[in-house]
């Protein structure tokens, strides 16, 4: 199973995550392809290779306009990297207390205070775009987390939360690109290291607030967070929302085989540690003699669909790579006979198969749960019978054979060749296979 481990020793922000995914091998064009689907006007992106305390990685930033424009007071050739912006700017604007400085160098273009989008407008923007189902669903969910946190803080419905125009561009880009990058990597699981935050301050229109920022604290409710005596903001609201959305758990690295490492750079150099996010692409290493994984279980109840359509949907799911798909008869409301259509698949494919069920059946919704499986080790062997060699599938646990099952197709071929009933060959093969369980 492929996993992505986010090592947040210098915190996490949206632009750092996107830079790390790019450094892992996701091409800038893959990110920009998804961004181009949004009706956000002209923009240009920067994918700069640079270093933070000797660690090289990718610095990602996005700016309005088709080309780079030097401000009047900006020296020619200055690196135009704004870094992660706070997505929780509201209609009064937002600024940082630069007495302490923030580790990721969040900046705001205050010349645009008069322009803002509400969360409802951003949601409509994303829903109208021809994004992949995975990117659209995850991006909407991340923005919902941020809007709910802001709404709670400011006492307003999430849909009415305002985002600063430039900040909204940065936030949409960071969130969309992060979702697209994780989809491109094709990982089955995301795990995040423990998160910690500094002890600096931010200055808002409402006054000065200590770290963690109010929205960050709200988003990370229920997630372990430790504060350290360093005067920098290490976790931004967008970074917190992305970590909360994708990470299945927070903790140390699990047993794994590292495939590749990518680094996403923050804007500023922090003296205490390299201002980078380390993203590790790896394969899980299962405990010896035990195979485990986690699968997604997608279900929907159907009582108004023809058997032909449900059967076709089941076959379509299997053909699309589902681990298993099956129908379970149930008695539904108004005493209607119905079925539960269940699809088991890899966690990374859950959204794709949910979309398939919604498209192929009359379902108005599906349920998605995640289940941990313990599987027997599988091995194939052959046994000699009076009808020739028969293939046998063995199921082992801790080196001990628990099951030895003759393969039906092998038995049927032997039966046809010998001109005997299939069950005769099955019985002979089962008797010969019993020696595996006895040994």
XYZ file of N, CA and C in Angstrom, residues 68-325:
774
model
N 4.270 38.499 -14.551
C 4.750 39.123 -13.322
C 4.884 40.630 -13.497
N 4.371 41.363 -12.502
C 4.477 42.816 -12.530
C 5.268 43.258 -11.306
N 6.332 44.030 -11.518
C 7.124 44.543 -10.407
C 6.439 45.752 -9.814
N 6.220 45.734 -8.518
C 5.677 46.910 -7.856
C 6.690 48.033 -7.884
N 6.189 49.237 -7.702
C 7.067 50.404 -7.832
C 8.194 50.383 -6.820
N 7.886 49.868 -5.632
C 8.911 49.872 -4.588
C 9.623 48.537 -4.479
N 9.419 47.655 -5.465
C 10.045 46.341 -5.429
C 11.274 46.345 -6.323
N 12.440 46.021 -5.796
C 13.646 45.987 -6.630
C 13.482 45.002 -7.769
N 14.006 45.379 -8.914
C 13.920 44.509 -10.082
C 14.629 43.191 -9.792
N 13.944 42.093 -10.138
C 14.544 40.773 -9.933
C 14.245 40.198 -8.570
N 13.492 40.901 -7.733
C 13.147 40.369 -6.416
C 12.246 39.151 -6.555
N 12.526 38.099 -5.803
C 11.711 36.891 -5.884
C 10.296 37.205 -5.422
N 9.338 36.993 -6.307
C 7.958 37.375 -6.027
C 7.235 36.189 -5.408
N 7.560 35.852 -4.172
C 6.979 34.672 -3.534
C 6.239 35.098 -2.282
N 4.938 35.177 -2.370
C 4.149 35.622 -1.221
C 3.961 34.522 -0.202
N 3.966 33.295 -0.656
C 3.759 32.204 0.273
C 2.288 32.067 0.626
N 2.036 31.296 1.669
C 0.668 30.995 2.083
C 0.006 32.229 2.664
N -1.209 32.512 2.209
C -1.969 33.618 2.761
C -3.038 33.058 3.678
N -3.446 33.845 4.657
C -4.500 33.377 5.544
C -5.818 33.331 4.801
N -6.426 32.156 4.740
C -7.697 32.025 4.055
C -8.835 32.574 4.891
N -8.559 32.949 6.143
C -9.661 33.368 6.989
C -9.796 34.879 7.079
N -9.313 35.599 6.068
C -9.543 37.034 6.045
C -11.028 37.286 5.882
N -11.524 38.311 6.543
C -12.933 38.625 6.419
C -13.085 40.049 5.940
N -14.299 40.545 5.984
C -14.560 41.789 5.284
C -13.817 42.992 5.835
N -13.248 42.867 7.023
C -12.505 43.987 7.594
C -11.021 43.959 7.250
N -10.623 42.942 6.479
C -9.198 42.833 6.156
C -8.461 42.117 7.266
N -7.190 41.828 7.046
C -6.410 41.057 8.011
C -4.941 41.402 7.832
N -4.240 41.564 8.904
C -2.809 41.819 8.776
C -2.078 41.109 9.890
N -0.795 40.935 9.719
C 0.020 40.217 10.691
C 0.819 41.176 11.548
N 1.045 40.766 12.769
C 1.929 41.496 13.657
C 3.348 41.091 13.304
N 4.099 41.953 12.678
C 5.427 41.598 12.204
C 6.501 41.781 13.262
N 6.095 42.088 14.506
C 7.102 42.161 15.564
C 7.770 40.804 15.746
N 6.970 39.770 15.676
C 7.514 38.425 15.853
C 7.829 37.770 14.533
N 7.013 38.033 13.539
C 7.212 37.386 12.242
C 6.675 35.981 12.258
N 6.208 35.525 11.129
C 5.637 34.187 11.035
C 6.501 33.326 10.135
N 6.633 32.086 10.541
C 7.569 31.206 9.881
C 7.351 31.031 8.401
N 6.129 31.200 7.930
C 5.867 30.959 6.513
C 5.746 32.248 5.734
N 5.908 33.377 6.373
C 5.937 34.631 5.650
C 4.624 34.988 5.008
N 3.511 34.880 5.739
C 2.211 35.199 5.176
C 2.094 36.702 5.001
N 1.693 37.117 3.826
C 1.560 38.526 3.544
C 0.207 38.787 2.917
N -0.249 40.023 3.011
C -1.544 40.382 2.457
C -1.426 41.640 1.637
N -2.058 41.630 0.481
C -2.064 42.806 -0.365
C -3.251 43.657 0.042
N -3.008 44.642 0.845
C -4.106 45.398 1.416
C -4.671 46.416 0.456
N -4.149 46.499 -0.744
C -4.719 47.425 -1.698
C -6.027 46.947 -2.280
N -6.487 45.726 -1.881
C -7.698 45.165 -2.470
C -8.773 44.926 -1.420
N -8.727 45.656 -0.307
C -9.668 45.382 0.764
C -11.126 45.467 0.320
N -11.433 46.250 -0.700
C -12.815 46.440 -1.095
C -13.406 45.256 -1.839
N -12.599 44.257 -2.205
C -13.079 43.123 -2.981
C -12.990 41.870 -2.129
N -14.057 41.086 -2.119
C -14.054 39.857 -1.338
C -15.054 38.886 -1.935
N -14.829 37.595 -1.689
C -15.789 36.560 -2.050
C -16.262 35.898 -0.772
N -17.532 35.581 -0.713
C -18.016 34.806 0.419
C -17.667 33.341 0.191
N -17.785 32.571 1.269
C -17.552 31.138 1.126
C -18.554 30.531 0.144
N -19.793 31.009 0.163
C -20.794 30.492 -0.776
C -20.374 30.752 -2.219
N -19.776 31.900 -2.481
C -19.328 32.213 -3.837
C -18.155 31.335 -4.240
N -17.232 31.093 -3.317
C -16.093 30.219 -3.616
C -16.583 28.795 -3.853
N -17.554 28.378 -3.051
C -18.104 27.031 -3.236
C -18.744 26.900 -4.624
N -19.509 27.925 -5.019
C -20.138 27.897 -6.344
C -19.088 27.887 -7.444
N -17.987 28.610 -7.227
C -16.904 28.649 -8.202
C -16.311 27.261 -8.403
N -16.087 26.551 -7.317
C -15.499 25.216 -7.397
C -16.497 24.225 -7.984
N -17.760 24.309 -7.562
C -18.768 23.375 -8.063
C -18.999 23.535 -9.565
N -18.838 24.760 -10.069
C -19.065 25.000 -11.497
C -17.904 24.541 -12.363
N -16.747 24.291 -11.770
C -15.558 23.913 -12.536
C -15.579 22.427 -12.883
N -14.991 22.080 -14.009
C -14.925 20.698 -14.480
C -13.718 19.994 -13.865
N -13.689 19.964 -12.538
C -12.598 19.326 -11.811
C -12.843 17.824 -11.728
N -11.801 17.060 -11.401
C -12.006 15.641 -11.171
C -12.881 15.485 -9.928
N -13.664 14.400 -9.839
C -14.527 14.213 -8.660
C -13.751 14.259 -7.354
N -12.551 13.682 -7.336
C -11.744 13.671 -6.116
C -11.354 15.087 -5.715
N -10.820 15.862 -6.665
C -10.365 17.222 -6.361
C -11.534 18.096 -5.937
N -12.645 17.996 -6.646
C -13.800 18.839 -6.312
C -14.315 18.526 -4.909
N -14.512 17.244 -4.607
C -15.068 16.868 -3.309
C -14.135 17.258 -2.175
N -12.841 17.002 -2.343
C -11.903 17.301 -1.262
C -11.706 18.805 -1.088
N -11.647 19.555 -2.193
C -11.474 21.002 -2.099
C -12.663 21.639 -1.395
N -13.863 21.207 -1.746
C -15.059 21.739 -1.080
C -15.039 21.421 0.404
N -14.595 20.228 0.745
C -14.545 19.826 2.148
C -13.527 20.660 2.927
N -12.363 20.913 2.336
C -11.339 21.719 3.009
C -11.841 23.140 3.229
N -12.434 23.738 2.205
C -12.962 25.090 2.368
C -14.088 25.125 3.399
N -14.878 24.070 3.459
C -15.943 24.003 4.449
C -15.366 24.013 5.859
N -14.270 23.292 6.064
C -13.626 23.283 7.383
C -13.205 24.696 7.782
N -12.597 25.417 6.840
C -12.129 26.762 7.145
C -13.302 27.694 7.418
N -14.333 27.602 6.576
C -15.485 28.487 6.732
C -16.230 28.216 8.032
N -16.356 26.960 8.416
C -17.021 26.640 9.682
C -16.236 27.193 10.864
N -14.922 27.093 10.800
C -14.102 27.651 11.877
C -14.266 29.161 11.948
N -14.196 29.841 10.799
C -14.344 31.291 10.766
C -15.742 31.722 11.192
N -16.746 30.959 10.740
C -18.104 31.296 11.121
C -18.322 31.214 12.612
N -17.737 30.198 13.229
C -17.866 30.058 14.672
C -17.176 31.207 15.399
N -15.995 31.593 14.902
C -15.241 32.672 15.546
C -15.979 34.003 15.443
N -16.515 34.302 14.267
C -17.116 35.613 14.018
C -18.628 35.627 14.182
N -19.213 34.483 14.580
C -20.635 34.456 14.842
C -21.489 34.642 13.608
N -21.150 33.955 12.523
C -21.922 34.063 11.291
C -22.001 32.709 10.617
N -23.012 32.492 9.760
C -23.093 31.221 9.030
C -21.872 31.033 8.141
N -21.404 29.817 7.985
C -20.217 29.575 7.144
C -20.340 30.140 5.736
N -21.537 30.083 5.156
C -21.710 30.560 3.781
C -21.469 32.053 3.652
N -21.611 32.792 4.767
C -21.476 34.246 4.716
C -20.065 34.734 5.034
N -19.161 33.826 5.395
C -17.792 34.219 5.703
C -17.147 34.805 4.459
N -16.520 35.966 4.609
C -15.865 36.627 3.487
C -14.376 36.292 3.464
N -13.850 36.128 2.257
C -12.430 35.885 2.048
C -11.858 37.042 1.234
N -10.729 37.569 1.677
C -10.043 38.622 0.943
C -9.752 38.125 -0.478
N -9.884 38.976 -1.478
C -9.787 38.541 -2.874
C -8.445 37.887 -3.180
N -7.352 38.568 -2.821
C -6.045 37.969 -3.101
C -5.838 36.741 -2.226
N -6.238 36.856 -0.964
C -6.138 35.695 -0.090
C -6.950 34.538 -0.598
N -8.127 34.818 -1.174
C -8.953 33.748 -1.703
C -8.270 33.074 -2.885
N -7.602 33.861 -3.747
C -6.865 33.267 -4.861
C -5.790 32.332 -4.349
N -5.000 32.790 -3.379
C -3.949 31.949 -2.820
C -4.536 30.694 -2.182
N -5.606 30.879 -1.414
C -6.192 29.739 -0.720
C -6.779 28.738 -1.689
N -7.512 29.217 -2.689
C -8.073 28.306 -3.686
C -6.956 27.563 -4.400
N -5.900 28.280 -4.777
C -4.789 27.637 -5.479
C -4.118 26.588 -4.606
N -3.837 26.939 -3.354
C -3.186 25.986 -2.452
C -4.040 24.743 -2.254
N -5.326 24.955 -2.022
C -6.219 23.828 -1.738
C -6.433 22.975 -2.981
N -6.727 23.630 -4.112
C -6.936 22.868 -5.346
C -5.684 22.089 -5.741
N -4.527 22.747 -5.655
C -3.279 22.083 -6.060
C -2.924 20.951 -5.110
N -3.148 21.142 -3.818
C -2.848 20.073 -2.867
C -3.719 18.852 -3.146
N -5.011 19.069 -3.390
C -5.907 17.947 -3.698
C -5.494 17.262 -4.996
N -5.162 18.071 -6.014
C -4.750 17.495 -7.301
C -3.455 16.717 -7.161
N -2.504 17.242 -6.384
C -1.225 16.561 -6.208
C -1.365 15.238 -5.494
N -2.197 15.181 -4.454
C -2.395 13.931 -3.729
C -3.079 12.904 -4.630
N -4.039 13.367 -5.451
C -4.671 12.448 -6.389
C -3.660 11.926 -7.408
N -2.789 12.796 -7.916
C -1.787 12.395 -8.902
C -0.834 11.351 -8.338
N -0.495 11.445 -7.067
C 0.429 10.485 -6.468
C -0.201 9.104 -6.317
N -1.523 9.030 -6.293
C -2.192 7.743 -6.196
C -1.936 7.023 -4.884
N -1.876 7.771 -3.787
C -1.591 7.147 -2.491
C -2.870 6.575 -1.898
N -2.701 5.541 -1.096
C -3.835 4.905 -0.426
C -4.093 5.498 0.950
N -3.095 6.154 1.502
C -3.226 6.639 2.876
C -2.308 7.827 3.090
N -2.779 8.799 3.881
C -1.955 9.944 4.289
C -1.854 9.935 5.807
N -0.640 10.010 6.304
C -0.387 10.076 7.746
C 0.415 11.342 8.005
N 0.126 12.007 9.096
C 0.793 13.266 9.418
C 1.509 13.140 10.753
N 2.663 13.752 10.851
C 3.385 13.779 12.114
C 2.613 14.616 13.131
N 2.947 14.529 14.405
C 2.314 15.422 15.382
C 2.543 16.885 14.997
N 1.566 17.729 15.280
C 1.648 19.143 14.941
C 2.020 19.959 16.184
N 2.776 21.014 15.940
C 3.083 21.942 17.022
C 3.015 23.357 16.479
N 2.867 24.308 17.368
C 2.703 25.705 16.984
C 3.607 26.583 17.842
N 3.974 27.736 17.295
C 4.830 28.668 18.017
C 4.048 29.526 18.992
N 4.723 30.531 19.531
C 4.124 31.377 20.559
C 4.099 32.846 20.175
N 4.164 33.148 18.860
C 4.084 34.541 18.431
C 2.656 35.060 18.475
N 2.471 36.226 17.898
C 1.158 36.859 17.849
C 0.824 37.230 16.417
N -0.478 37.331 16.127
C -0.927 37.900 14.873
C -1.784 39.115 15.194
N -1.765 40.090 14.326
C -2.576 41.292 14.523
C -3.687 41.314 13.485
N -4.919 41.330 13.943
C -6.087 41.404 13.084
C -6.768 42.755 13.276
N -7.766 43.029 12.455
C -8.510 44.270 12.611
C -9.198 44.330 13.970
N -9.463 43.158 14.555
C -10.133 43.097 15.854
C -9.145 43.168 17.011
N -7.860 43.178 16.723
C -6.862 43.246 17.785
C -5.769 42.220 17.582
N -4.964 42.010 18.628
C -3.858 41.061 18.572
C -4.308 39.746 19.195
N -3.929 38.647 18.535
C -4.304 37.332 19.038
C -3.062 36.458 19.128
N -2.957 35.660 20.183
C -1.805 34.766 20.304
C -1.962 33.551 19.405
N -0.839 32.962 19.067
C -0.859 31.709 18.321
C -1.231 30.553 19.252
N -1.909 29.545 18.709
C -2.317 29.399 17.321
C -3.421 30.383 16.949
N -3.469 30.736 15.656
C -4.505 31.635 15.182
C -5.875 31.039 15.498
N -6.869 31.894 15.762
C -8.192 31.367 16.146
C -8.727 30.315 15.182
N -8.627 30.553 13.876
C -9.152 29.576 12.913
C -8.364 28.269 12.964
N -7.046 28.379 13.114
C -6.213 27.177 13.196
C -6.618 26.319 14.386
N -6.813 26.968 15.539
C -7.205 26.229 16.742
C -8.553 25.542 16.544
N -9.501 26.232 15.910
C -10.819 25.636 15.671
C -10.724 24.439 14.730
N -9.955 24.582 13.670
C -9.843 23.511 12.681
C -9.201 22.268 13.280
N -8.239 22.485 14.177
C -7.491 21.357 14.747
C -8.134 20.800 16.015
N -9.372 21.189 16.299
C -10.068 20.630 17.461
C -10.109 19.108 17.342
N -9.677 18.419 18.400
C -9.645 16.969 18.400
C -8.368 16.364 17.865
N -7.464 17.204 17.342
C -6.183 16.735 16.805
C -5.073 17.156 17.758
N -4.148 16.247 18.109
C -3.078 16.617 19.041
C -2.266 17.807 18.527
N -2.084 18.820 19.383
C -1.348 20.021 19.019
C -0.505 20.439 20.213
N 0.767 20.675 19.963
C 1.682 21.070 21.040
C 2.292 22.420 20.713
N 2.369 23.297 21.708
C 2.952 24.621 21.512
C 4.391 24.628 22.011
N 5.256 25.312 21.254
C 6.662 25.386 21.616
C 7.077 26.843 21.761
N 8.145 27.078 22.494
C 8.616 28.440 22.775
C 9.453 28.978 21.619
N 8.799 29.175 20.482
C 9.460 29.791 19.342
C 8.509 30.797 18.723
N 8.982 32.023 18.428
C 8.093 33.121 18.028
C 7.719 33.111 16.543
N 7.182 31.996 16.070
C 6.789 31.904 14.675
C 5.468 31.162 14.564
N 4.702 31.492 13.536
C 3.505 30.729 13.221
C 3.931 29.556 12.346
N 3.771 28.342 12.839
C 4.193 27.158 12.102
C 3.034 26.492 11.353
N 1.824 26.624 11.861
C 0.663 25.980 11.234
C -0.335 27.058 10.834
N -0.645 27.145 9.550
C -1.622 28.123 9.058
C -3.001 27.483 8.999
N -4.054 28.291 8.930
C -5.398 27.702 8.812
C -5.554 26.800 7.604
N -5.008 27.208 6.449
C -5.117 26.352 5.267
C -4.337 25.061 5.459
N -3.131 25.152 6.015
C -2.351 23.949 6.290
C -3.059 23.042 7.269
N -3.657 23.643 8.313
C -4.394 22.849 9.295
C -5.575 22.137 8.643
N -6.308 22.849 7.776
C -7.481 22.251 7.134
C -7.081 21.111 6.203
N -5.980 21.265 5.482
C -5.518 20.195 4.595
C -5.072 18.979 5.395
N -4.359 19.214 6.494
C -3.923 18.093 7.334
C -5.126 17.387 7.936
N -6.100 18.157 8.433
C -7.288 17.559 9.043
C -8.106 16.778 8.021
N -8.137 17.243 6.781
C -8.919 16.588 5.734
C -8.295 15.273 5.289
N -6.993 15.255 5.091
C -6.370 14.093 4.448
C -5.750 13.095 5.416
N -5.244 13.540 6.538
C -4.516 12.626 7.420
C -5.481 11.668 8.115
N -5.212 10.382 7.988
C -6.027 9.392 8.678
C -5.629 9.285 10.142
N -4.407 9.633 10.423
C -3.979 9.681 11.826
C -2.758 10.573 11.937
N -2.442 10.983 13.171
C -1.304 11.843 13.468
C -0.385 11.093 14.433
N 0.870 10.950 14.042
C 1.801 10.232 14.893
C 3.126 10.017 14.196
N 3.985 9.188 14.775
C 5.296 8.929 14.169
C 5.173 8.093 12.905
N 6.286 7.990 12.180
C 6.289 7.200 10.951
C 5.961 5.737 11.240
N 5.092 5.134 10.443
C 4.830 3.707 10.586
C 5.936 2.915 9.897
N 5.981 1.603 10.079
C 6.938 0.805 9.303
C 6.691 1.006 7.810
N 7.726 1.410 7.080
C 7.523 1.697 5.660
C 8.826 1.621 4.907
N 8.697 1.494 3.593
C 9.838 1.483 2.676
C 9.776 2.782 1.869
N 10.765 3.669 2.096
C 10.739 4.987 1.471
C 11.020 4.871 -0.025
N 10.155 5.497 -0.823
C 10.331 5.526 -2.271
C 10.939 6.844 -2.734
N 10.478 7.958 -2.155
C 10.962 9.262 -2.577
C 10.619 10.289 -1.508
N 11.430 11.358 -1.426
C 11.205 12.418 -0.452
C 11.152 13.754 -1.176
N 10.175 14.573 -0.824
C 10.044 15.899 -1.408
C 9.998 16.955 -0.323
N 10.497 18.165 -0.640
C 10.513 19.262 0.321
C 9.780 20.464 -0.262
N 8.846 21.002 0.506
C 8.161 22.237 0.154
C 8.655 23.352 1.046
N 9.025 24.485 0.459
C 9.673 25.556 1.208
C 8.682 26.625 1.636
N 8.859 27.113 2.875
C 8.179 28.312 3.323
C 8.937 29.526 2.806
N 8.335 30.706 2.976
C 8.941 31.906 2.403
C 10.177 32.352 3.154
N 10.123 32.352 4.470
C 11.208 32.929 5.262
C 12.178 31.880 5.775
N 13.368 32.335 6.098
C 14.329 31.499 6.809
C 14.076 31.656 8.294
N 13.798 30.570 8.968
C 13.614 30.595 10.414
C 14.903 30.110 11.067
N 15.404 30.840 12.053
C 16.718 30.499 12.612
C 16.761 29.182 13.366
N 15.625 28.748 13.901
C 15.641 27.566 14.771
C 15.620 26.252 14.022
N 15.140 26.270 12.772
C 14.977 25.018 12.021
C 14.751 25.341 10.557
N 15.034 24.408 9.640
C 14.751 24.667 8.223
C 13.250 24.850 8.020
N 12.862 25.913 7.355
C 11.442 26.203 7.139
C 10.949 25.422 5.924
N 10.821 24.108 6.094
C 10.403 23.226 5.012
C 9.413 22.199 5.544
N 8.597 21.684 4.651
C 7.727 20.546 4.935
C 8.289 19.350 4.179
N 8.533 18.275 4.903
C 9.058 17.066 4.264
C 7.909 16.092 3.992
N 7.742 15.719 2.741
C 6.712 14.757 2.342
C 7.403 13.486 1.869
N 7.029 12.374 2.457
C 7.679 11.093 2.171
C 6.682 10.166 1.485
N 7.004 9.765 0.274
C 6.208 8.776 -0.455
C 6.794 7.407 -0.156
N 5.978 6.474 0.283
C 6.516 5.196 0.752
C 5.527 4.064 0.495
N 6.002 2.849 0.702
C 5.162 1.663 0.709
C 5.132 1.119 2.129
N 3.973 0.681 2.552
C 3.885 0.126 3.895
C 4.614 -1.205 3.962
N 5.173 -1.473 5.112
C 5.837 -2.749 5.378
C 4.996 -3.468 6.412
N 4.356 -4.549 6.003
C 3.467 -5.267 6.905
C 4.274 -6.082 7.915
N 3.731 -6.281 9.119
C 4.388 -7.164 10.081
C 4.593 -8.548 9.486
N 5.632 -9.201 9.883
C 5.978 -10.505 9.325
C 4.834 -11.488 9.498
N 4.535 -12.227 8.428
C 3.516 -13.266 8.408
C 2.106 -12.738 8.608
N 1.886 -11.456 8.456
C 0.531 -10.927 8.588
C 0.320 -9.858 7.530
N -0.786 -9.937 6.839
C -1.109 -8.959 5.814
C -2.334 -8.184 6.252
N -2.200 -6.883 6.370
C -3.322 -6.045 6.763
C -3.436 -4.875 5.798
N -4.633 -4.353 5.667
C -4.838 -3.122 4.926
C -6.152 -2.508 5.366
N -6.455 -1.357 4.823
C -7.713 -0.681 5.101
C -8.429 -0.458 3.779
N -9.702 -0.800 3.743
C -10.474 -0.658 2.516
C -11.660 0.260 2.766
N -12.179 0.827 1.697
C -13.399 1.622 1.765
C -14.580 0.740 1.412
N -15.652 0.879 2.177
C -16.886 0.140 1.936
C -17.958 1.160 1.539
N -18.434 1.076 0.301
C -19.416 2.027 -0.226
C -20.735 1.284 -0.406
N -21.794 1.799 0.185
C -23.082 1.112 0.157
C -24.198 2.078 -0.209
N -25.238 1.535 -0.827
C -26.459 2.290 -1.063
C -27.634 1.324 -1.068
N -28.777 1.761 -0.525
C -30.003 0.961 -0.506
C -30.838 1.297 -1.736
N -31.339 0.261 -2.403
C -32.126 0.463 -3.617
C -33.419 -0.342 -3.535
N -34.555 0.334 -3.745
C -35.831 -0.386 -3.781
C -36.675 0.013 -4.987
N -36.112 0.831 -5.876
C -36.872 1.282 -7.039
C -36.097 1.076 -8.336
N -35.152 0.136 -8.307
C -34.290 -0.088 -9.463
C -34.519 -1.488 -9.993
N -34.460 -1.640 -11.296
C -34.665 -2.963 -11.884
C -33.445 -3.839 -11.622
N -33.649 -5.155 -11.516
C -32.523 -6.065 -11.296
C -31.467 -5.970 -12.392
N -31.903 -5.707 -13.629
C -30.930 -5.588 -14.717
C -29.968 -4.431 -14.468
N -30.507 -3.297 -13.974
C -29.665 -2.119 -13.746
C -28.725 -2.340 -12.569
N -29.234 -2.917 -11.476
C -28.354 -3.167 -10.330
C -27.272 -4.177 -10.688
N -27.651 -5.191 -11.465
C -26.644 -6.169 -11.900
C -25.589 -5.540 -12.776
N -26.028 -4.644 -13.672
C -25.069 -3.965 -14.548
C -24.143 -3.056 -13.746
N -24.683 -2.393 -12.723
C -23.853 -1.521 -11.888
C -22.809 -2.334 -11.128
N -23.231 -3.505 -10.642
C -22.294 -4.380 -9.939
C -21.164 -4.807 -10.876
N -21.520 -5.234 -12.079
C -20.506 -5.657 -13.049
C -19.590 -4.495 -13.435
N -20.167 -3.307 -13.549
C -19.379 -2.127 -13.903
C -18.347 -1.835 -12.812
N -18.748 -1.990 -11.554
C -17.832 -1.733 -10.442
C -16.679 -2.734 -10.446
N -16.987 -4.002 -10.690
C -15.931 -5.021 -10.732
C -14.981 -4.765 -11.896
N -15.547 -4.386 -13.032
C -14.707 -4.108 -14.195
C -13.825 -2.892 -13.981
N -14.278 -1.950 -13.121
C -13.512 -0.731 -12.849
C -12.440 -0.932 -11.794
N -12.315 -2.164 -11.266
C -11.235 -2.441 -10.326
C -11.639 -2.565 -8.877
N -12.928 -2.706 -8.593
C -13.360 -2.898 -7.205
C -12.780 -4.200 -6.660
N -12.467 -4.214 -5.382
C -11.967 -5.435 -4.748
C -13.063 -6.484 -4.674
N -14.294 -6.027 -4.470
C -15.449 -6.922 -4.452
C -16.701 -6.064 -4.600
N -17.775 -6.666 -5.054
C -19.062 -5.991 -5.169
C -20.143 -7.041 -5.049
